[in-house]
């Protein structure tokens, strides 16, 4: 008898699967705009200098590899919460705290388990479209998953449709919002839009879960935290998932946190007791290295400044690649059609290319992007903008 006989094969991950396909492609001119990793002018995903320096210090000073406990590294949790909520935020005294998780994805999974176990019956509402893994994470925890419109078939942000849908969400449900650098579209809400979303959240008594995976990649560290801080100030309760994968370049170190804001110090501890219990059943205790690196950087004023400068130059480079691509498309009469690339923020651009066009880009030009038409602008190279613009023109115009 074969125990595995009836196990069917599932399709590969829509994003990580592209990494394998790209690696297998023998075309030397291949271009990887798939998974959301930042690449420098040499096509490498660099380790920031600040991280390297912190690692050197750690190598000397680290005295143990013992477990770091259910909520993770306390210094990391405190400093990351300051980065997210603002250094002087009064909530940090006793109404907000972080539980360290394996990356932002771990924080999302922990949130999903928390909602399933502690808020039974609550559904979660995701933007349409959203990061495909949002869909599977919340479904895997058994939650009822609903959608609110965000970007329509015309590839434009539709705030009115979003607000209209949210005002019909059942009272008490959870709404997942992208703090900045919306994944996959790159279309972000304005400050005004956020105020309107907040009003609906209040009216419907929704619990916001804010996914904050790209702090510093949109308009800057402080600017990108606008919505998170607004909601934290205006609402008694809030869940925030924070990732250090992109802004600290710590992708494979799986470094992130679930930050909880509660109405009272006692309630915060009640919630945290549940999170520690749930995390114990998921991964027991989180990995230590990335969090120690982040704590080292944020605690040291020189490293902190160096890191902010490095983050700033990554952000500026993405902005200039966006502008460069639109300029390169101009030669093909396509600048207007792709003008939205300059309005979008962060790593990703919803290009508006169809699934067939994306497939042609891959088959004929070895250009890899997600089937939805999402391109990782941070995977581009200034010397290859014409190459990409030519390929896009061919699949759009031929
Ligand atoms: C992405 O969307 O490409 C990134 O968030 C990486 C991932 O884990 O999918």
Coordinates of C-alpha atoms and ligand atoms in Angstrom, one line a residue:
X1 CA 0.0 0.0 0.0
X2 CA 1.2 3.5 -0.8
X3 CA 0.3 6.1 1.8
X4 CA 1.1 8.9 -0.7
X5 CA -0.7 7.4 -3.7
X6 CA -3.6 9.9 -3.6
X7 CA -1.6 12.9 -3.0
X8 CA -2.0 15.3 -6.0
X9 CA 0.5 17.8 -7.1
X10 CA -0.4 21.5 -6.6
X11 CA 0.8 24.3 -8.8
X12 CA 4.1 26.0 -7.7
X13 CA 3.9 29.3 -5.8
X14 CA 2.9 32.1 -8.1
X15 CA 5.8 34.3 -7.0
X16 CA 8.6 32.0 -5.6
X17 CA 8.0 29.6 -8.5
X18 CA 9.2 32.3 -10.9
X19 CA 12.6 32.2 -9.2
X20 CA 13.1 28.6 -10.3
X21 CA 11.9 29.3 -13.8
X22 CA 14.2 32.3 -14.1
X23 CA 17.3 30.3 -12.8
X24 CA 16.6 27.6 -15.3
X25 CA 16.5 30.1 -18.3
X26 CA 19.7 29.9 -20.3
X27 CA 19.2 33.3 -22.1
X28 CA 22.0 35.6 -20.9
X29 CA 19.7 38.6 -21.5
X30 CA 17.0 37.3 -19.1
X31 CA 15.4 39.8 -16.8
X32 CA 13.9 39.0 -13.4
X33 CA 11.0 41.2 -12.3
X34 CA 9.3 38.5 -10.3
X35 CA 9.8 38.1 -6.6
X36 CA 10.0 41.3 -4.6
X37 CA 13.7 41.7 -3.9
X38 CA 15.7 44.8 -4.4
X39 CA 18.6 44.5 -6.9
X40 CA 21.5 46.9 -7.3
X41 CA 23.1 48.1 -10.6
X42 CA 25.0 44.7 -10.8
X43 CA 21.8 42.7 -10.5
X44 CA 22.7 41.6 -6.9
X45 CA 20.6 41.9 -3.9
X46 CA 23.1 43.6 -1.6
X47 CA 23.5 43.2 2.1
X48 CA 23.4 46.8 3.5
X49 CA 26.6 48.0 5.0
X50 CA 24.8 48.7 8.3
X51 CA 23.8 45.0 8.4
X52 CA 27.3 43.8 7.6
X53 CA 28.7 46.0 10.4
X54 CA 26.1 44.9 12.9
X55 CA 26.9 41.3 12.0
X56 CA 30.6 41.9 12.7
X57 CA 29.8 43.3 16.1
X58 CA 27.4 40.4 16.8
X59 CA 30.0 37.8 15.9
X60 CA 32.2 39.2 18.6
X61 CA 29.6 39.9 21.2
X62 CA 27.1 37.1 20.9
X63 CA 27.5 34.9 24.0
X64 CA 24.8 32.3 23.6
X65 CA 22.5 30.5 21.1
X66 CA 19.9 29.8 23.7
X67 CA 16.2 30.3 22.9
X68 CA 15.0 33.9 22.8
X69 CA 11.5 33.3 24.2
X70 CA 8.0 33.3 22.7
X71 CA 7.8 37.1 22.0
X72 CA 11.4 37.1 20.7
X73 CA 14.1 39.6 21.3
X74 CA 12.7 42.3 23.7
X75 CA 15.1 45.0 22.5
X76 CA 14.2 44.3 18.9
X77 CA 10.5 44.4 19.7
X78 CA 10.8 47.8 21.5
X79 CA 13.0 49.4 18.8
X80 CA 10.9 48.1 15.9
X81 CA 7.7 49.3 17.6
X82 CA 9.3 52.7 17.9
X83 CA 10.2 52.7 14.2
X84 CA 6.6 51.8 13.3
X85 CA 4.6 53.8 15.7
X86 CA 7.0 56.7 16.3
X87 CA 9.7 57.0 18.9
X88 CA 7.6 59.1 21.3
X89 CA 4.3 57.3 20.9
X90 CA 2.6 57.1 24.3
X91 CA 1.1 53.8 23.4
X92 CA 4.5 52.3 23.7
X93 CA 4.4 52.8 27.5
X94 CA 2.0 49.9 28.1
X95 CA -0.6 49.6 25.4
X96 CA 1.4 48.4 22.4
X97 CA 4.1 45.7 22.0
X98 CA 5.6 43.5 19.4
X99 CA 5.8 39.7 19.1
X100 CA 8.8 38.8 16.9
X101 CA 7.8 36.5 14.0
X102 CA 9.6 34.7 11.2
X103 CA 9.3 37.6 8.7
X104 CA 6.2 39.6 7.9
X105 CA 4.6 36.4 6.5
X106 CA 5.0 34.8 10.0
X107 CA 3.3 37.9 11.5
X108 CA 0.4 37.5 9.0
X109 CA 0.1 33.8 9.8
X110 CA 0.1 34.5 13.6
X111 CA -2.6 37.2 13.0
X112 CA -4.7 34.7 11.1
X113 CA -4.4 32.1 14.0
X114 CA -5.2 34.8 16.5
X115 CA -8.4 35.9 14.7
X116 CA -9.4 32.2 14.2
X117 CA -8.9 31.3 17.8
X118 CA -9.7 34.4 19.7
X119 CA -12.2 36.2 17.6
X120 CA -14.3 33.3 16.3
X121 CA -16.8 34.1 13.5
X122 CA -14.9 37.2 12.3
X123 CA -14.2 37.3 8.6
X124 CA -11.3 39.1 7.0
X125 CA -11.5 41.5 4.1
X126 CA -8.7 41.7 1.6
X127 CA -8.1 44.2 -1.2
X128 CA -8.9 43.0 -4.7
X129 CA -6.2 42.4 -5.9
X130 CA -3.8 41.6 -3.0
X131 CA -0.6 39.7 -2.4
X132 CA -1.7 36.1 -3.4
X133 CA -0.3 34.7 -0.2
X134 CA -2.7 36.8 1.9
X135 CA -5.5 34.7 0.3
X136 CA -4.0 31.4 1.2
X137 CA -2.7 32.4 4.7
X138 CA -6.2 33.5 6.0
X139 CA -8.0 30.6 4.2
X140 CA -5.5 28.1 5.8
X141 CA -6.5 29.4 9.3
X142 CA -10.1 28.7 8.4
X143 CA -11.2 32.3 8.2
X144 CA -14.0 33.6 6.0
X145 CA -12.2 35.7 3.4
X146 CA -14.0 38.5 1.6
X147 CA -12.7 41.2 -0.8
X148 CA -13.2 44.9 -1.3
X149 CA -12.4 46.5 -4.6
X150 CA -9.1 48.4 -4.9
X151 CA -7.8 48.5 -8.4
X152 CA -10.2 47.8 -11.3
X153 CA -9.9 46.3 -14.8
X154 CA -8.9 49.9 -15.9
X155 CA -5.8 49.6 -13.7
X156 CA -6.8 52.6 -11.6
X157 CA -7.2 52.9 -7.9
X158 CA -10.9 53.1 -7.1
X159 CA -11.3 54.6 -3.6
X160 CA -15.0 55.2 -3.9
X161 CA -15.7 51.5 -4.7
X162 CA -13.4 50.5 -1.8
X163 CA -15.2 52.7 0.7
X164 CA -18.6 51.7 -0.6
X165 CA -17.7 48.0 -0.1
X166 CA -16.2 48.5 3.3
X167 CA -19.3 50.2 4.5
X168 CA -21.2 46.9 4.0
X169 CA -18.7 44.7 5.7
X170 CA -20.3 42.9 8.7
X171 CA -19.7 44.9 11.9
X172 CA -16.7 43.6 13.8
X173 CA -14.9 41.9 10.9
X174 CA -11.2 42.4 10.3
X175 CA -10.0 44.5 7.3
X176 CA -6.5 44.0 6.0
X177 CA -5.0 47.3 4.7
X178 CA -1.6 47.9 3.1
X179 CA 0.2 50.7 4.9
X180 CA 2.2 51.7 1.8
X181 CA 3.6 50.3 -1.4
X182 CA 0.5 48.3 -2.1
X183 CA 1.4 44.8 -3.2
X184 CA 0.8 44.0 -6.0
X185 CA -0.4 47.3 -7.6
X186 CA 1.9 50.0 -6.2
X187 CA -1.1 52.3 -5.9
X188 CA -1.3 53.9 -2.5
X189 CA -4.0 55.9 -0.7
X190 CA -3.6 59.6 0.0
X191 CA -3.8 61.0 3.5
X192 CA -7.3 62.1 2.7
X193 CA -8.3 58.7 1.5
X194 CA -6.9 57.2 4.7
X195 CA -9.1 59.6 6.8
X196 CA -12.1 58.3 4.9
X197 CA -11.2 54.7 5.4
X198 CA -10.7 55.4 9.1
X199 CA -14.2 56.9 9.3
X200 CA -15.7 53.7 7.8
X201 CA -13.6 51.5 10.0
X202 CA -15.0 53.4 13.0
X203 CA -18.6 53.3 11.8
X204 CA -18.5 49.6 11.1
X205 CA -16.4 48.9 14.2
X206 CA -13.9 46.9 12.1
X207 CA -10.6 45.7 13.4
X208 CA -7.8 46.8 11.1
X209 CA -4.9 44.6 10.4
X210 CA -2.3 46.8 8.7
X211 CA 0.4 45.0 6.6
X212 CA 3.5 47.1 6.8
X213 CA 6.0 45.2 4.7
X214 CA 7.7 48.1 2.9
X215 CA 8.4 50.9 5.4
X216 CA 10.9 53.2 3.8
X217 CA 10.3 52.1 0.2
X218 CA 7.4 54.4 -0.5
X219 CA 8.0 58.1 0.4
X220 CA 10.3 57.6 3.4
X221 CA 10.4 55.9 6.8
X222 CA 8.2 58.5 8.6
X223 CA 5.9 59.3 5.7
X224 CA 5.1 55.6 5.1
X225 CA 4.0 55.2 8.7
X226 CA 1.3 57.8 8.3
X227 CA -1.7 55.5 8.2
X228 CA -0.4 53.2 10.9
X229 CA 0.2 56.1 13.3
X230 CA -3.2 57.7 12.4
X231 CA -5.1 54.5 13.1
X232 CA -3.1 53.8 16.3
X233 CA -4.0 57.3 17.5
X234 CA -7.6 57.1 16.6
X235 CA -8.6 53.5 17.4
X236 CA -8.4 51.6 20.6
X237 CA -7.2 48.3 19.0
X238 CA -5.0 47.6 16.0
X239 CA -2.9 44.8 14.6
X240 CA 0.2 45.7 12.5
X241 CA 2.5 43.2 10.7
X242 CA 5.9 44.6 10.2
X243 CA 8.7 43.1 8.0
X244 CA 12.4 43.8 8.0
X245 CA 12.9 41.7 4.8
X246 CA 13.1 44.6 2.4
X247 CA 14.1 47.7 4.4
X248 CA 16.9 45.9 6.1
X249 CA 17.7 43.6 3.2
X250 CA 17.2 40.6 5.6
X251 CA 15.0 38.5 3.4
X252 CA 16.3 35.1 4.2
X253 CA 16.8 35.9 7.9
X254 CA 13.0 35.9 8.4
X255 CA 12.7 38.9 10.6
X256 CA 9.4 40.6 11.4
X257 CA 6.9 41.2 14.1
X258 CA 3.2 41.4 14.9
X259 CA 2.6 44.6 16.8
X260 CA -0.6 44.8 18.9
X261 CA -2.2 48.0 20.2
X262 CA -4.8 47.3 22.9
X263 CA -7.2 49.4 24.8
X264 CA -5.7 48.8 28.2
X265 CA -2.4 47.5 29.5
X266 CA -4.2 44.4 31.0
X267 CA -5.8 43.6 27.6
X268 CA -2.5 43.9 25.9
X269 CA -1.1 41.3 28.2
X270 CA -4.1 39.1 27.7
X271 CA -3.7 39.3 23.9
X272 CA 0.1 38.7 24.2
X273 CA -0.5 35.6 26.2
X274 CA -2.6 34.2 23.4
X275 CA 0.0 35.2 20.8
X276 CA 2.8 33.4 22.7
X277 CA 0.6 30.3 23.0
X278 CA -0.3 30.3 19.3
X279 CA 3.3 31.0 18.2
X280 CA 4.5 28.1 20.3
X281 CA 2.3 25.9 18.2
X282 CA 3.5 27.4 15.0
X283 CA 7.3 27.9 15.3
X284 CA 7.9 27.7 19.0
X285 CA 10.4 30.6 19.2
X286 CA 11.5 32.9 16.4
X287 CA 14.9 32.8 14.7
X288 CA 17.3 35.1 16.5
X289 CA 19.9 36.4 14.1
X290 CA 18.0 39.0 12.0
X291 CA 16.3 40.5 15.0
X292 CA 19.7 40.9 16.8
X293 CA 21.0 42.6 13.7
X294 CA 18.1 45.0 13.5
X295 CA 18.3 45.7 17.2
X296 CA 22.0 46.5 16.9
X297 CA 21.4 48.9 14.0
X298 CA 18.5 50.7 15.6
X299 CA 20.3 51.0 19.0
X300 CA 23.5 52.5 17.5
X301 CA 23.1 56.1 16.2
X302 CA 25.9 55.7 13.6
X303 CA 24.6 52.4 12.2
X304 CA 21.0 53.8 12.4
X305 CA 22.0 56.8 10.2
X306 CA 24.0 54.6 7.8
X307 CA 21.0 52.3 7.4
X308 CA 18.6 55.2 6.8
X309 CA 20.9 56.6 4.1
X310 CA 21.2 53.2 2.4
X311 CA 17.4 52.7 2.6
X312 CA 16.9 56.2 1.1
X313 CA 19.2 55.4 -1.8
X314 CA 17.4 52.2 -2.6
X315 CA 14.1 54.1 -2.6
X316 CA 15.4 56.9 -4.8
X317 CA 16.9 54.4 -7.2
X318 CA 13.5 52.7 -7.6
X319 CA 11.9 56.1 -8.3
X320 CA 14.5 56.8 -11.0
X321 CA 14.0 53.4 -12.6
X322 CA 10.3 54.0 -12.8
X323 CA 10.9 57.4 -14.5
X324 CA 13.5 55.8 -16.8
X325 CA 11.2 53.1 -17.9
X326 CA 8.4 55.5 -18.8
X327 CA 10.9 57.6 -20.7
X328 CA 12.2 54.5 -22.6
X329 CA 8.6 53.6 -23.5
X330 CA 8.2 57.1 -25.0
X331 CA 10.3 56.0 -28.0
X332 CA 7.5 53.5 -28.7
X333 CA 4.7 56.0 -28.2
X334 CA 3.7 54.2 -25.0
X335 CA 4.6 56.8 -22.3
X336 CA 1.0 57.8 -21.8
X337 CA -0.3 54.3 -21.6
X338 CA 2.3 53.5 -18.8
X339 CA 2.3 56.9 -17.1
X340 CA 0.9 55.2 -13.9
X341 CA 4.3 53.6 -13.3
X342 CA 5.5 57.0 -12.1
X343 CA 2.5 57.4 -9.8
X344 CA 2.9 54.0 -8.1
X345 CA 5.1 53.6 -5.0
X346 CA 7.5 50.9 -3.7
X347 CA 8.8 47.9 -5.4
X348 CA 5.8 46.9 -7.5
X349 CA 4.0 48.2 -10.5
X350 CA 0.8 46.8 -11.7
X351 CA 1.7 47.3 -15.3
X352 CA -1.7 46.7 -16.9
X353 CA -0.2 44.0 -19.1
X354 CA -2.4 41.0 -19.6
X355 CA -1.6 37.4 -18.6
X356 CA -1.0 36.6 -22.3
X357 CA 1.4 39.5 -22.7
X358 CA 3.2 38.5 -19.5
X359 CA 3.5 35.0 -21.0
X360 CA 4.9 36.4 -24.3
X361 CA 7.4 38.5 -22.4
X362 CA 8.6 35.4 -20.7
X363 CA 8.6 33.0 -23.7
X364 CA 10.0 35.4 -26.3
X365 CA 12.1 37.8 -24.3
X366 CA 13.0 36.0 -21.0
X367 CA 11.4 38.8 -19.0
X368 CA 9.9 37.3 -15.8
X369 CA 7.0 39.0 -14.0
X370 CA 4.0 37.7 -12.0
X371 CA 1.1 36.6 -14.2
X372 CA -1.2 39.4 -12.9
X373 CA 1.1 41.9 -14.7
X374 CA 3.0 42.8 -11.5
X375 CA 6.6 43.9 -12.2
X376 CA 9.2 44.3 -9.5
X377 CA 10.7 47.7 -10.5
X378 CA 13.4 47.1 -7.9
X379 CA 14.6 44.2 -10.1
X380 CA 15.4 46.6 -13.0
X381 CA 18.7 47.9 -14.1
X382 CA 19.2 51.3 -15.6
X383 CA 21.2 49.9 -18.5
X384 CA 18.4 47.6 -19.5
X385 CA 15.4 49.9 -19.6
X386 CA 15.5 50.1 -23.4
X387 CA 15.6 46.3 -23.6
X388 CA 12.6 46.1 -21.4
X389 CA 10.7 48.9 -23.2
X390 CA 11.4 47.2 -26.5
X391 CA 10.0 43.9 -25.2
X392 CA 6.9 45.6 -23.8
X393 CA 6.4 47.4 -27.0
X394 CA 6.6 44.2 -29.0
X395 CA 3.9 42.4 -26.9
X396 CA 1.7 45.5 -26.8
X397 CA 2.0 46.6 -30.4
X398 CA 2.7 43.5 -32.5
Ligands
LIG1 C1 6.7 39.4 -3.1 O1 5.5 39.7 -3.1 O2 7.3 39.2 -4.1 C2 7.4 39.4 -1.8 O3 6.6 39.8 -0.8 C3 8.1 38.2 -1.6 C4 7.2 37.0 -1.3 O4 7.3 36.4 -0.2 O5 6.2 36.8 -2.0

